[in-house]
Short mmCIF file of C-alpha atoms and ligand atoms in Angstrom, two decimals:
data_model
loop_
_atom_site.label_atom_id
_atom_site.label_comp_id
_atom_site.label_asym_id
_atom_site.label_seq_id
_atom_site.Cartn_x
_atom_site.Cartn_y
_atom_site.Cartn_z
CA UNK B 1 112.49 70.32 150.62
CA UNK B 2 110.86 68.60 153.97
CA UNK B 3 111.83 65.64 155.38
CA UNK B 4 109.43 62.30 154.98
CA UNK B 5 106.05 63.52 155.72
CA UNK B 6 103.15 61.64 156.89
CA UNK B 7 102.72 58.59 154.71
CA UNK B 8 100.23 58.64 152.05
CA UNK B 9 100.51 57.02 148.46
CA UNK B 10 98.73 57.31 145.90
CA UNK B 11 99.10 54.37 143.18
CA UNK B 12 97.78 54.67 139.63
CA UNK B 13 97.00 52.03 137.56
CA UNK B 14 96.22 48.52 139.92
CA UNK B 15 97.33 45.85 137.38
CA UNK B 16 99.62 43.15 138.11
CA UNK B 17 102.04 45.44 139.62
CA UNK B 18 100.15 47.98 141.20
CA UNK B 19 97.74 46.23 143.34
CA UNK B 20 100.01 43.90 144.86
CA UNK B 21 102.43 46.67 145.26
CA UNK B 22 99.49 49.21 147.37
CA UNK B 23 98.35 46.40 149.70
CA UNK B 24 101.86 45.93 150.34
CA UNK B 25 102.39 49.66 151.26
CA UNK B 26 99.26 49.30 152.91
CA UNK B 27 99.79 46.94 154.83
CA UNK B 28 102.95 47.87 155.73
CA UNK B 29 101.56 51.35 157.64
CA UNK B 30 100.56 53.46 154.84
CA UNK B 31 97.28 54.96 154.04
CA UNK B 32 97.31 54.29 150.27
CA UNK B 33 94.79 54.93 147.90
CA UNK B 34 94.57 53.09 144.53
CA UNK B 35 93.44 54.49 141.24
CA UNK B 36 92.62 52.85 138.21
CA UNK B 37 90.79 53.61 134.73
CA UNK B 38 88.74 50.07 134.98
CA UNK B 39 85.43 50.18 136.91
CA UNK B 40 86.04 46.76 137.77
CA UNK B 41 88.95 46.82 139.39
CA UNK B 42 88.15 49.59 141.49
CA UNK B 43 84.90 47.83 142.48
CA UNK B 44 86.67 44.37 143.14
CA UNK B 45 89.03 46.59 145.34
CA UNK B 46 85.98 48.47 147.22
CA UNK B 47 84.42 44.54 148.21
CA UNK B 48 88.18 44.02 149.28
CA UNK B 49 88.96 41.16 146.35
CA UNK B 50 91.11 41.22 143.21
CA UNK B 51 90.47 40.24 139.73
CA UNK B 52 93.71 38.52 139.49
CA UNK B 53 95.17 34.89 140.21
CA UNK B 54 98.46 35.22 141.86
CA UNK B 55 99.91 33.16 144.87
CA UNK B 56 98.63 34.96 148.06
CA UNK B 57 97.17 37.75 146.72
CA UNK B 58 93.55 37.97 147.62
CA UNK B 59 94.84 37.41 151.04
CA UNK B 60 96.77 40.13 150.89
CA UNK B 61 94.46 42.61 149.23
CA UNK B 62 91.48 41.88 151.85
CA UNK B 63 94.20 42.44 154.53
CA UNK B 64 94.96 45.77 153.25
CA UNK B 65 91.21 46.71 152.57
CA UNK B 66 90.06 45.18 155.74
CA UNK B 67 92.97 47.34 158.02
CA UNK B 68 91.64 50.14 156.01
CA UNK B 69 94.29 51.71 154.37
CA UNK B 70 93.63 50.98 150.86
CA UNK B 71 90.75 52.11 149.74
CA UNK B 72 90.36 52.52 145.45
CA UNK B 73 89.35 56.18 144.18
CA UNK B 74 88.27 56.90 141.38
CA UNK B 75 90.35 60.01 140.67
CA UNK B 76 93.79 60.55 141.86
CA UNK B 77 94.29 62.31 144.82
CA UNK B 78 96.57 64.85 146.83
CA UNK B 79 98.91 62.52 148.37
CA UNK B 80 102.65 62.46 149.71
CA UNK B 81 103.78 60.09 147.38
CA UNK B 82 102.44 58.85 143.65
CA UNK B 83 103.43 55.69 142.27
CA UNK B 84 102.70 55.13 137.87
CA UNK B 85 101.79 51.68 137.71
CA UNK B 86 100.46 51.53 133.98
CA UNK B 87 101.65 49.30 131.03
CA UNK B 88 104.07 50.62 128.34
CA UNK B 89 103.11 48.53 126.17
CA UNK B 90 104.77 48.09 122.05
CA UNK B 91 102.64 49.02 118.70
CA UNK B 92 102.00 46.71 115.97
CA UNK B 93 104.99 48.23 114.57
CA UNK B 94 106.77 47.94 117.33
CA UNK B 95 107.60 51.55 118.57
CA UNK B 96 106.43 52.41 122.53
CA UNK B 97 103.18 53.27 123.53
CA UNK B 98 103.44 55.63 126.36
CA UNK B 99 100.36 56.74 126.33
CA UNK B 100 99.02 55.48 129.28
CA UNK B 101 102.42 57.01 131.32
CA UNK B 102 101.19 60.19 129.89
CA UNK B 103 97.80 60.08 130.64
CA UNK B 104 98.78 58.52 134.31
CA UNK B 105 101.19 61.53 135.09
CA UNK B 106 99.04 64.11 134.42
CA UNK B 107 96.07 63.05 135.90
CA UNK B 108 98.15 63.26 139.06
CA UNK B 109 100.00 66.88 138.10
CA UNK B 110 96.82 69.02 139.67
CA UNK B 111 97.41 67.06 142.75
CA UNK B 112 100.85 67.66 143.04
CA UNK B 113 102.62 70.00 145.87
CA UNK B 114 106.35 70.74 146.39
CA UNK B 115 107.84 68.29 149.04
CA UNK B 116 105.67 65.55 146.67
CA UNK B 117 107.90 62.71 145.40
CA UNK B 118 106.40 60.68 142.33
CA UNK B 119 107.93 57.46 141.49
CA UNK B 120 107.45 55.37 137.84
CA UNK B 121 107.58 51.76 138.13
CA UNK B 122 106.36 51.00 134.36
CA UNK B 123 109.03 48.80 131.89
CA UNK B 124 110.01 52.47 129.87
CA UNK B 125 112.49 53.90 127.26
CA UNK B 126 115.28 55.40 128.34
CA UNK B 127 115.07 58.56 129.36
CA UNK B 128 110.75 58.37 129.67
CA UNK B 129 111.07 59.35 133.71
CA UNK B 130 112.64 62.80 133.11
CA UNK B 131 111.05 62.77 129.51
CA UNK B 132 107.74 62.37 129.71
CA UNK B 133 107.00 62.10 133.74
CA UNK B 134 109.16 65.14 134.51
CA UNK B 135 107.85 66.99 131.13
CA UNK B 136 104.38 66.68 132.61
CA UNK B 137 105.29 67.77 136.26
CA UNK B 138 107.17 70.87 134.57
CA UNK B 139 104.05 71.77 132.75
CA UNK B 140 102.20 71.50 136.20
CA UNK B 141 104.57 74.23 137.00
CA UNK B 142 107.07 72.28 139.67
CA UNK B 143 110.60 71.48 138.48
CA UNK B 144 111.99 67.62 139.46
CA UNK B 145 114.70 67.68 141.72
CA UNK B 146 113.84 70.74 142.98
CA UNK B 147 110.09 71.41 144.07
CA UNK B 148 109.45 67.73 143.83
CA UNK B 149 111.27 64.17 143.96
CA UNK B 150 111.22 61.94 141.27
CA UNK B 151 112.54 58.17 140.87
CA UNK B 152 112.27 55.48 138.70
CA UNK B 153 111.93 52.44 140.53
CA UNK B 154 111.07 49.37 138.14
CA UNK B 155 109.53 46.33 139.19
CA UNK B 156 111.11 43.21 138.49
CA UNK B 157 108.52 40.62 139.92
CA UNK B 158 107.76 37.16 137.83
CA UNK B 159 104.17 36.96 137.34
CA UNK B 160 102.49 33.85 139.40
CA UNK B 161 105.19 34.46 142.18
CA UNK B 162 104.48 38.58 142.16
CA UNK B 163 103.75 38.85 146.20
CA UNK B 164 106.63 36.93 147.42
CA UNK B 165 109.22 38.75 144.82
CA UNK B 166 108.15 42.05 145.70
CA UNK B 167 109.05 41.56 149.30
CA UNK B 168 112.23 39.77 148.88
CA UNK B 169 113.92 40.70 145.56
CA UNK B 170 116.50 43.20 144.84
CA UNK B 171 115.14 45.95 143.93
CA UNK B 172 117.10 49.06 142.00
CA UNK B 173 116.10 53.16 142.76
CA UNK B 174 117.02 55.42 140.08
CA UNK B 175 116.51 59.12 141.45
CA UNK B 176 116.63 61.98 138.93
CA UNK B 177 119.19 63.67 141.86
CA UNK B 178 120.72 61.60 144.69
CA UNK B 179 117.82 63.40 147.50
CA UNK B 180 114.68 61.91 144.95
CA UNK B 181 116.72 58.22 145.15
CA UNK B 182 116.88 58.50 149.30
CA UNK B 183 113.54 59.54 149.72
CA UNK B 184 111.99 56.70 147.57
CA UNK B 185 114.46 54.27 149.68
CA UNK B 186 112.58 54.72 152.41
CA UNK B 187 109.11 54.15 150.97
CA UNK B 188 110.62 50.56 149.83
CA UNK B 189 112.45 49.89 152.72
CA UNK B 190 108.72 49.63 154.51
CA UNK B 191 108.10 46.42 152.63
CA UNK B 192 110.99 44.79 150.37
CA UNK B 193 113.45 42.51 151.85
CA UNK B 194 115.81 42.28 149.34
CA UNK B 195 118.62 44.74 148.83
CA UNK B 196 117.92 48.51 147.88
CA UNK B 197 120.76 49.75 145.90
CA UNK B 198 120.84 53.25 144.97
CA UNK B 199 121.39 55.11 140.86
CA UNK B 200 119.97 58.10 138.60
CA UNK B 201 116.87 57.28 136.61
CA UNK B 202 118.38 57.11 133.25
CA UNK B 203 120.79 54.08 134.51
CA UNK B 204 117.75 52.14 136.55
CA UNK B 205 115.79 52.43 133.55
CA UNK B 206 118.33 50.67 130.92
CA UNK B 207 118.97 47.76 133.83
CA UNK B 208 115.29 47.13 133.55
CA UNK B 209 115.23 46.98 129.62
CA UNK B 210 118.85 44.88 130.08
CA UNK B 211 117.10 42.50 132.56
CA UNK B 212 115.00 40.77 129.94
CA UNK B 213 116.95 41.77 126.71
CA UNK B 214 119.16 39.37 128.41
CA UNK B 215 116.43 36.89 128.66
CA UNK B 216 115.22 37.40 125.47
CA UNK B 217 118.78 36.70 124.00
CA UNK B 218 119.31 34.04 126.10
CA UNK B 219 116.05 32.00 125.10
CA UNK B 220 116.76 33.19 121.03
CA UNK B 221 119.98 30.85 121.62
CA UNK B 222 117.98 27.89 123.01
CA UNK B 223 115.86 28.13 120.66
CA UNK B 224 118.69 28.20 118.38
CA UNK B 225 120.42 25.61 119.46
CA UNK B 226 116.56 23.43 119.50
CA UNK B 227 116.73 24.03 115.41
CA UNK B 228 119.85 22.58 114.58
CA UNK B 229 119.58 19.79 116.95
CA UNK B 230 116.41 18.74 114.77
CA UNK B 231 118.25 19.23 111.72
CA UNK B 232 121.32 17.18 113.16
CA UNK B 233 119.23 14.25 114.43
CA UNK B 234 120.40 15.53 117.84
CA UNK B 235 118.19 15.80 121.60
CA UNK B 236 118.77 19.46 122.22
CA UNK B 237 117.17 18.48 125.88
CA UNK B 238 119.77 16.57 126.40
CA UNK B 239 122.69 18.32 124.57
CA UNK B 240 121.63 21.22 127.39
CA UNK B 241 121.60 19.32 130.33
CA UNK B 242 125.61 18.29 129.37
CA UNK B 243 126.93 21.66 128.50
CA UNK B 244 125.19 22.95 131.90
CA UNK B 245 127.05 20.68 133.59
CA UNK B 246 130.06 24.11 132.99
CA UNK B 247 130.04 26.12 135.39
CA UNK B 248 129.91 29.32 133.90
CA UNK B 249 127.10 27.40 131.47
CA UNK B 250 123.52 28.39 132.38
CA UNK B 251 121.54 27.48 128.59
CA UNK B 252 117.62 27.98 128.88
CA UNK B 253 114.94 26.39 127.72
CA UNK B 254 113.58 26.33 123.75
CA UNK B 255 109.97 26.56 123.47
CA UNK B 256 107.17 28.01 121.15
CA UNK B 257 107.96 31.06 121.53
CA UNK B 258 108.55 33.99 124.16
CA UNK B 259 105.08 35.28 125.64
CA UNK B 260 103.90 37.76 128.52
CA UNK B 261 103.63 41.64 129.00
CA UNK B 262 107.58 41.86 128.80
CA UNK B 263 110.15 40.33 127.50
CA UNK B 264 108.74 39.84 124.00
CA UNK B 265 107.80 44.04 124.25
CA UNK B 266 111.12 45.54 126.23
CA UNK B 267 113.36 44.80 123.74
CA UNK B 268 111.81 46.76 121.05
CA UNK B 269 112.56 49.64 123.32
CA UNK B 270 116.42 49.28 122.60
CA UNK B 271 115.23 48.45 119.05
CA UNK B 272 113.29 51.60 118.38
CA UNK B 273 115.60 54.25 119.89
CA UNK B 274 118.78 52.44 118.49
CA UNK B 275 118.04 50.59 115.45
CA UNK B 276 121.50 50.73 114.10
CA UNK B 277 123.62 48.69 117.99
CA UNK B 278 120.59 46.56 118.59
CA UNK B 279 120.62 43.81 115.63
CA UNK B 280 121.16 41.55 117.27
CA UNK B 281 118.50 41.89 119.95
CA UNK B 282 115.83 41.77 116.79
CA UNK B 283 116.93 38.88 115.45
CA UNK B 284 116.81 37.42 118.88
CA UNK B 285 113.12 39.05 118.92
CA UNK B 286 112.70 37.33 115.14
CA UNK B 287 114.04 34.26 116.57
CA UNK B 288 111.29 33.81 119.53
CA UNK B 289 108.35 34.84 116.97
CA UNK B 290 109.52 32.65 114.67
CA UNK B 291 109.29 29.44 116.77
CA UNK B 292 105.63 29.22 115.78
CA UNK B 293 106.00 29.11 112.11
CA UNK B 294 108.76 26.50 112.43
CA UNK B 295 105.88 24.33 114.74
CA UNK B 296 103.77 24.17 111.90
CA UNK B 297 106.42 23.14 109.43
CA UNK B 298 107.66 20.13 111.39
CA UNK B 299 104.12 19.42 111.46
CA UNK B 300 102.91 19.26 108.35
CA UNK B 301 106.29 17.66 107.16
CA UNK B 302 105.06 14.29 108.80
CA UNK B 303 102.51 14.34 105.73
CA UNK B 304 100.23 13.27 108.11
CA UNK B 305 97.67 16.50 108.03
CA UNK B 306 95.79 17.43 105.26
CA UNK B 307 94.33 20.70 104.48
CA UNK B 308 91.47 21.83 107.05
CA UNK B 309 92.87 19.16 109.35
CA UNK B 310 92.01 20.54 112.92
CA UNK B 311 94.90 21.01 114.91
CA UNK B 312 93.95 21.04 119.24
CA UNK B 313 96.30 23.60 120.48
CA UNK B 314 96.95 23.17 124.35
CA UNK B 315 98.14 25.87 125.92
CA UNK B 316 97.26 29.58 126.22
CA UNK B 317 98.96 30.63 128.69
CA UNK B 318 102.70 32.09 127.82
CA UNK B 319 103.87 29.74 130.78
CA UNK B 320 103.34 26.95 132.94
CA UNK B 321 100.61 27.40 135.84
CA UNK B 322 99.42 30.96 134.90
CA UNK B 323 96.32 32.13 134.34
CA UNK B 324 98.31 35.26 131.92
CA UNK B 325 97.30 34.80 128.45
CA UNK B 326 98.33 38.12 127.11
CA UNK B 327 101.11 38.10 123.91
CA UNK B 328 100.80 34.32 124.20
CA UNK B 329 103.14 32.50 121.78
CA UNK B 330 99.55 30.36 121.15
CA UNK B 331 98.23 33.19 119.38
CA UNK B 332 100.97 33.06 116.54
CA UNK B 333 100.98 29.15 116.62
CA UNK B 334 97.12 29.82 115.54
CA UNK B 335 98.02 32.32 112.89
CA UNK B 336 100.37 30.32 111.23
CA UNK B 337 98.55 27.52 111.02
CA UNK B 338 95.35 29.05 109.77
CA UNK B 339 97.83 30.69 106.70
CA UNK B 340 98.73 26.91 106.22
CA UNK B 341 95.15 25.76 105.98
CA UNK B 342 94.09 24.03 109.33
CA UNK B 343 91.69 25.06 111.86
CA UNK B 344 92.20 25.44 115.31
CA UNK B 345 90.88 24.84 118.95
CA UNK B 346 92.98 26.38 121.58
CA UNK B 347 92.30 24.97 125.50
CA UNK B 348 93.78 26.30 128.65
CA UNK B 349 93.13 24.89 132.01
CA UNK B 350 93.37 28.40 133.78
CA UNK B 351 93.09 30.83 131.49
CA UNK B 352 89.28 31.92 131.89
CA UNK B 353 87.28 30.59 128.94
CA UNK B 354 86.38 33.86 126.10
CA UNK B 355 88.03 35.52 123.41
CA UNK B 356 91.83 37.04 124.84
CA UNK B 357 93.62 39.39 122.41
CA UNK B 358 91.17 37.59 119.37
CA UNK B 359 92.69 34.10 120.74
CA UNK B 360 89.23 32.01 121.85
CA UNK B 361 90.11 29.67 124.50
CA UNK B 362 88.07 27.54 125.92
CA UNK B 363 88.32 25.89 129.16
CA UNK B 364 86.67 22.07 128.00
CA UNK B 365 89.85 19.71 127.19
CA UNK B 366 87.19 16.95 125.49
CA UNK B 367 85.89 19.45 122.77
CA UNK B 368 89.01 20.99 122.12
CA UNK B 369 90.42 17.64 120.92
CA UNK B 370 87.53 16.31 119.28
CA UNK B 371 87.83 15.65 115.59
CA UNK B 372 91.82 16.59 116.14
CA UNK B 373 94.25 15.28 113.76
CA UNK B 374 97.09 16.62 116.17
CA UNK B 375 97.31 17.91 119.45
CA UNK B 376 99.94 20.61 120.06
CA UNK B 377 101.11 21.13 123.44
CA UNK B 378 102.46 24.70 124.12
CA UNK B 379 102.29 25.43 127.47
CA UNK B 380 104.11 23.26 130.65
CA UNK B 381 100.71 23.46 132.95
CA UNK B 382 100.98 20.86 135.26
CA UNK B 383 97.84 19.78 134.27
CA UNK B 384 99.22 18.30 130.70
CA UNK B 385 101.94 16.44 132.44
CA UNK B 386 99.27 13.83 133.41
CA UNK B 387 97.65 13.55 129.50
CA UNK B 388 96.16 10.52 129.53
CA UNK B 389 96.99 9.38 125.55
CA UNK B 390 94.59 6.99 125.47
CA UNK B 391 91.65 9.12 126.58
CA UNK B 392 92.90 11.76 123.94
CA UNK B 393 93.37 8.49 121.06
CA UNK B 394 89.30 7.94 121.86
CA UNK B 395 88.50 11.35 121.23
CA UNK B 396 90.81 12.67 118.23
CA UNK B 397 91.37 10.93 114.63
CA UNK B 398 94.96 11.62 114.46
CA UNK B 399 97.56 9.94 115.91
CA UNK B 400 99.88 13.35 116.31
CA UNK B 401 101.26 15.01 118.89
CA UNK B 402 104.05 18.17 119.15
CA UNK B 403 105.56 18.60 122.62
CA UNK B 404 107.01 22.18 122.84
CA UNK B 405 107.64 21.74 126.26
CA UNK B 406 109.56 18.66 126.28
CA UNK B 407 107.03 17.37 128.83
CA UNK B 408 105.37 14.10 127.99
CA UNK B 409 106.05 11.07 128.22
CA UNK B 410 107.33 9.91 124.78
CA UNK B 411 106.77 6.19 125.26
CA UNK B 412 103.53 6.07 126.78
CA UNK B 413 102.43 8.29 124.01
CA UNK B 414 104.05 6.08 121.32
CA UNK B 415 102.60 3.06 123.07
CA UNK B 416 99.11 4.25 122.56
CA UNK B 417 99.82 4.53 118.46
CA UNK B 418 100.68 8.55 118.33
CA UNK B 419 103.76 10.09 116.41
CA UNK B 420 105.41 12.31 119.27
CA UNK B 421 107.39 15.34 118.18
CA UNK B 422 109.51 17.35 120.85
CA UNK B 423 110.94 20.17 120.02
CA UNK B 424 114.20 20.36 119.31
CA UNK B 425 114.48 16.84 119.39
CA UNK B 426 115.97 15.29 116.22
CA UNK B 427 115.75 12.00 116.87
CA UNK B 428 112.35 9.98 116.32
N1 SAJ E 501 110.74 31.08 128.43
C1 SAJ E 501 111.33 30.14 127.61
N2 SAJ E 501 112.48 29.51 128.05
C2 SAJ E 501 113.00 29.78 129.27
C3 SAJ E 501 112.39 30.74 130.10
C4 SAJ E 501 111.26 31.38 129.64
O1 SAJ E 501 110.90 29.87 126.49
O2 SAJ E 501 114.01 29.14 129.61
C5 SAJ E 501 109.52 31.77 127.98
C6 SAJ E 501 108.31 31.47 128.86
O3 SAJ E 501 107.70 30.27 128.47
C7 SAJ E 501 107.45 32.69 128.62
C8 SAJ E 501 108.46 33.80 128.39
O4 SAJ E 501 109.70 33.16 128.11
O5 SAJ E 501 106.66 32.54 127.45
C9 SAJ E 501 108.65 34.75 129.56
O6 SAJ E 501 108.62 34.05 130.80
P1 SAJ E 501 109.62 34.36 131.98
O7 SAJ E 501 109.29 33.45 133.09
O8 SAJ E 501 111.02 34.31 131.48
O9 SAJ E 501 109.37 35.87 132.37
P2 SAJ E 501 108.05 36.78 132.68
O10 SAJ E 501 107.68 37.53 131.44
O11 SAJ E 501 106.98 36.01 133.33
O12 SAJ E 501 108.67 37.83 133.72
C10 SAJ E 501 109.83 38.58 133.33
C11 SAJ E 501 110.91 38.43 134.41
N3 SAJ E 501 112.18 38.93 133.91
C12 SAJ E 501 113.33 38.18 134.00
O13 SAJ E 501 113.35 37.08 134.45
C13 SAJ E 501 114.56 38.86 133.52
C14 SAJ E 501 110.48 39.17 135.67
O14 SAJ E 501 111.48 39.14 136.65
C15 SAJ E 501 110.14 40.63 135.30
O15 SAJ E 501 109.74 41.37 136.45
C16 SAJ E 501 109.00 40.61 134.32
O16 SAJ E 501 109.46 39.93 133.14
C17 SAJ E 501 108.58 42.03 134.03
O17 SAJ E 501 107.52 42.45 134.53
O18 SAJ E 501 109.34 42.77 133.38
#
């Protein structure tokens, strides 16, 4: 095979991952070109702008339109180098959709030459680079490892800080041979800070799915932990900030629930392909989804709501200071307490107002609490830090509030005649 030749990427699918990641290449000396199945996007990217909130991005893109060397096509096309950006994302019953790997791999296959090295970045399954990426490029006639090079390379950026964690985190190459892994390190190298360390695709790919398994655990035990503090008349908050104090102790938080594109979907990877080593990863999974149900116990065990009591859900987003509604642990608080009989209003301060995954949020704090017996805060937005309880007392006929965050301020809120619940805090 040739050595590097000219630089010239072609990224499919411009999402979260794959736009930041092109303007990077871009503007790092590559002439990239960025495809994507969404009109939209592609004509946000033609007026040089971006459909999505994140920390220095729209500078970024309009850089890399403005030098131009991103420009958005809307086919794939013959380039040196093709980066799979899609999602991966889990069925209702919880096996992988890989559809949109599929689709992505072989809309690039008639572009394809030998010397071409294409690269999947998408959260997959074990073995879905040689699977179904190399599957596809076989079909196209050109064999991995040989005619062409192909890596997996996941991403491992935390959306709302995606810019500055794709330059300077560590970032893992799994080549299906040793030459595919080398020739991908020096597409990254352009742009990532961090350290590059080398593997085969099959291990890169179950370090991803490990990544946030382990965070998924992790959070199943705070949350956990939360339970039995309320049943013991314990502060879990507290209780956590002691046995941190360890030093080999690192406990995370308890919340409503585990939201986002990831770690409540990667799991169910493991799950699927090895249902009989991984039960303890579901009942971690249970765990996380069950947080909501438990929210609406606790609250209807005050005695204070009555059926079709309207219950003023704050908090869309799956985590503080996002604008990312998607698989939001709000959406299951909602469901369980419709089964239990209430009606609901759910506000966000950044998620843009309309229906999200059938989850209507609206942007208008006053009319969300209006007529409220209980406000329920899910999400740590800044924003709710400063909740003014007496504003919310003038507006809302119930005196109840449930912290999930643990971030209000307990007395002022008691001062002002409301029952506070925190999570995971037993004691009144
Ligand atoms: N959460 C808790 N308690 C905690 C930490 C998080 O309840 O102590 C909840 C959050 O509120 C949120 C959910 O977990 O609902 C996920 O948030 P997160 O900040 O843990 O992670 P994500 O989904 O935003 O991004 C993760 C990151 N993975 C890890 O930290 C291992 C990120 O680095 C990955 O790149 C990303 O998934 C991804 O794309 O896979």
């Amino acid at each position: 095979m040739s050595t590097l030749p000219e630089p010239d990427i072609c990224v499919l699918g411009l999402g979260y991952v794959g736009l930041p990641t092109a303007s990077l290449l871009a503007t790092s000396g590559f002439n990239v070109v960025g495809f994507d199945t969404n009109p939209r996007i592609l004509e946000a990217l033609r007026n040089g702008q971006t459909h999505l909130q994140e920390a220095g991005l729209a500078t970024l893109v309009a850089a890399a339109c403005h030098s131009g060397r991103l420009t958005s096509v809307a086919e794939p096309k013959a380039a040196h180098t093709f980066v799979i950006c899609v999602p991966t994302p889990v069925r209702p019953d919880h096996g992988v959709d890989l559809r949109m790997v599929e689709a992505a791999a072989k809309a690039l296959v008639p572009h394809l030459r030998p010397g071409n090295l294409v690269i999947l970045e998408s959260t997959s399954p074990i073995g879905t680079t040689r699977n179904v990426v190399g599957r596809c490029i076989r079909e196209g006639g050109l064999e991995p490892g040989r005619d062409v090079h192909l890596c997996y390379c996941p991403e491992r950026v935390l959306p709302g800080n995606t810019v500055s964690e794709l330059v300077n985190n560590d970032r893992i190459i799994g080549g299906f041979t040793p030459a595919c892994a080398q020739r991908a390190e020096a597409i990254y190298r352009r742009f990532c800070q961090g350290r590059i360390t080398l593997t085969d695709d099959l291990t890169a790919e179950m370090s991803k799915l490990m990544e946030n398994t382990y965070r998924d655990v992790n959070i199943a035990v705070a949350n956990t932990f939360a339970c039995i503090a309320e049943r013991a008349g314990i502060d879990v908050w507290e209780a956590i900030a002691h046995a941190n104090r360890h030093p080999r102790v690192t406990i995370l938080q308890p919340g409503p629930g585990v939201g986002g594109h990831c770690i409540p979907v990667d799991p169910w990877f493991f799950v699927e392909a090895f249902p009989e080593e991984t039960q303890l990863l579901r009942a971690a999974r249970e765990r996380n989804d069950g947080q909501a149900q438990r929210i609406i116990v606790r609250l209807k065990d005050t005695g204070l709501l009555s059926p079709g009591s309207k219950l003023a859900v704050l908090g869309a987003a799956y985590k503080a200071d996002i604008d990312d509604a998607r698989l939001s642990p709000a959406a299951l608080v909602k469901d369980a307490a419709e089964a239990s009989g209430f009606t609901v209003s759910v506000h966000d301060p950044l998620v843009r107002p309309g229906v999200h995954e059938g989850l209507e949020i609206s942007g208008d704090l006053a009319t969300c609490l209006k007529g409220a017996a209980a406000a329920v805060v899910l999400t740590g937005h800044t924003a709710y830090r400063q909740l003014d309880p007496t504003q919310m007392a003038a507006l809302m006929p119930g005196r109840l509030v449930y912290d999930a965050r643990h971030i209000l301020d307990q007395r002022v809120f008691a001062e002002a005649g409301f029952t506070v619940l925190v999570l995971g805090r037993g004691r009144a």
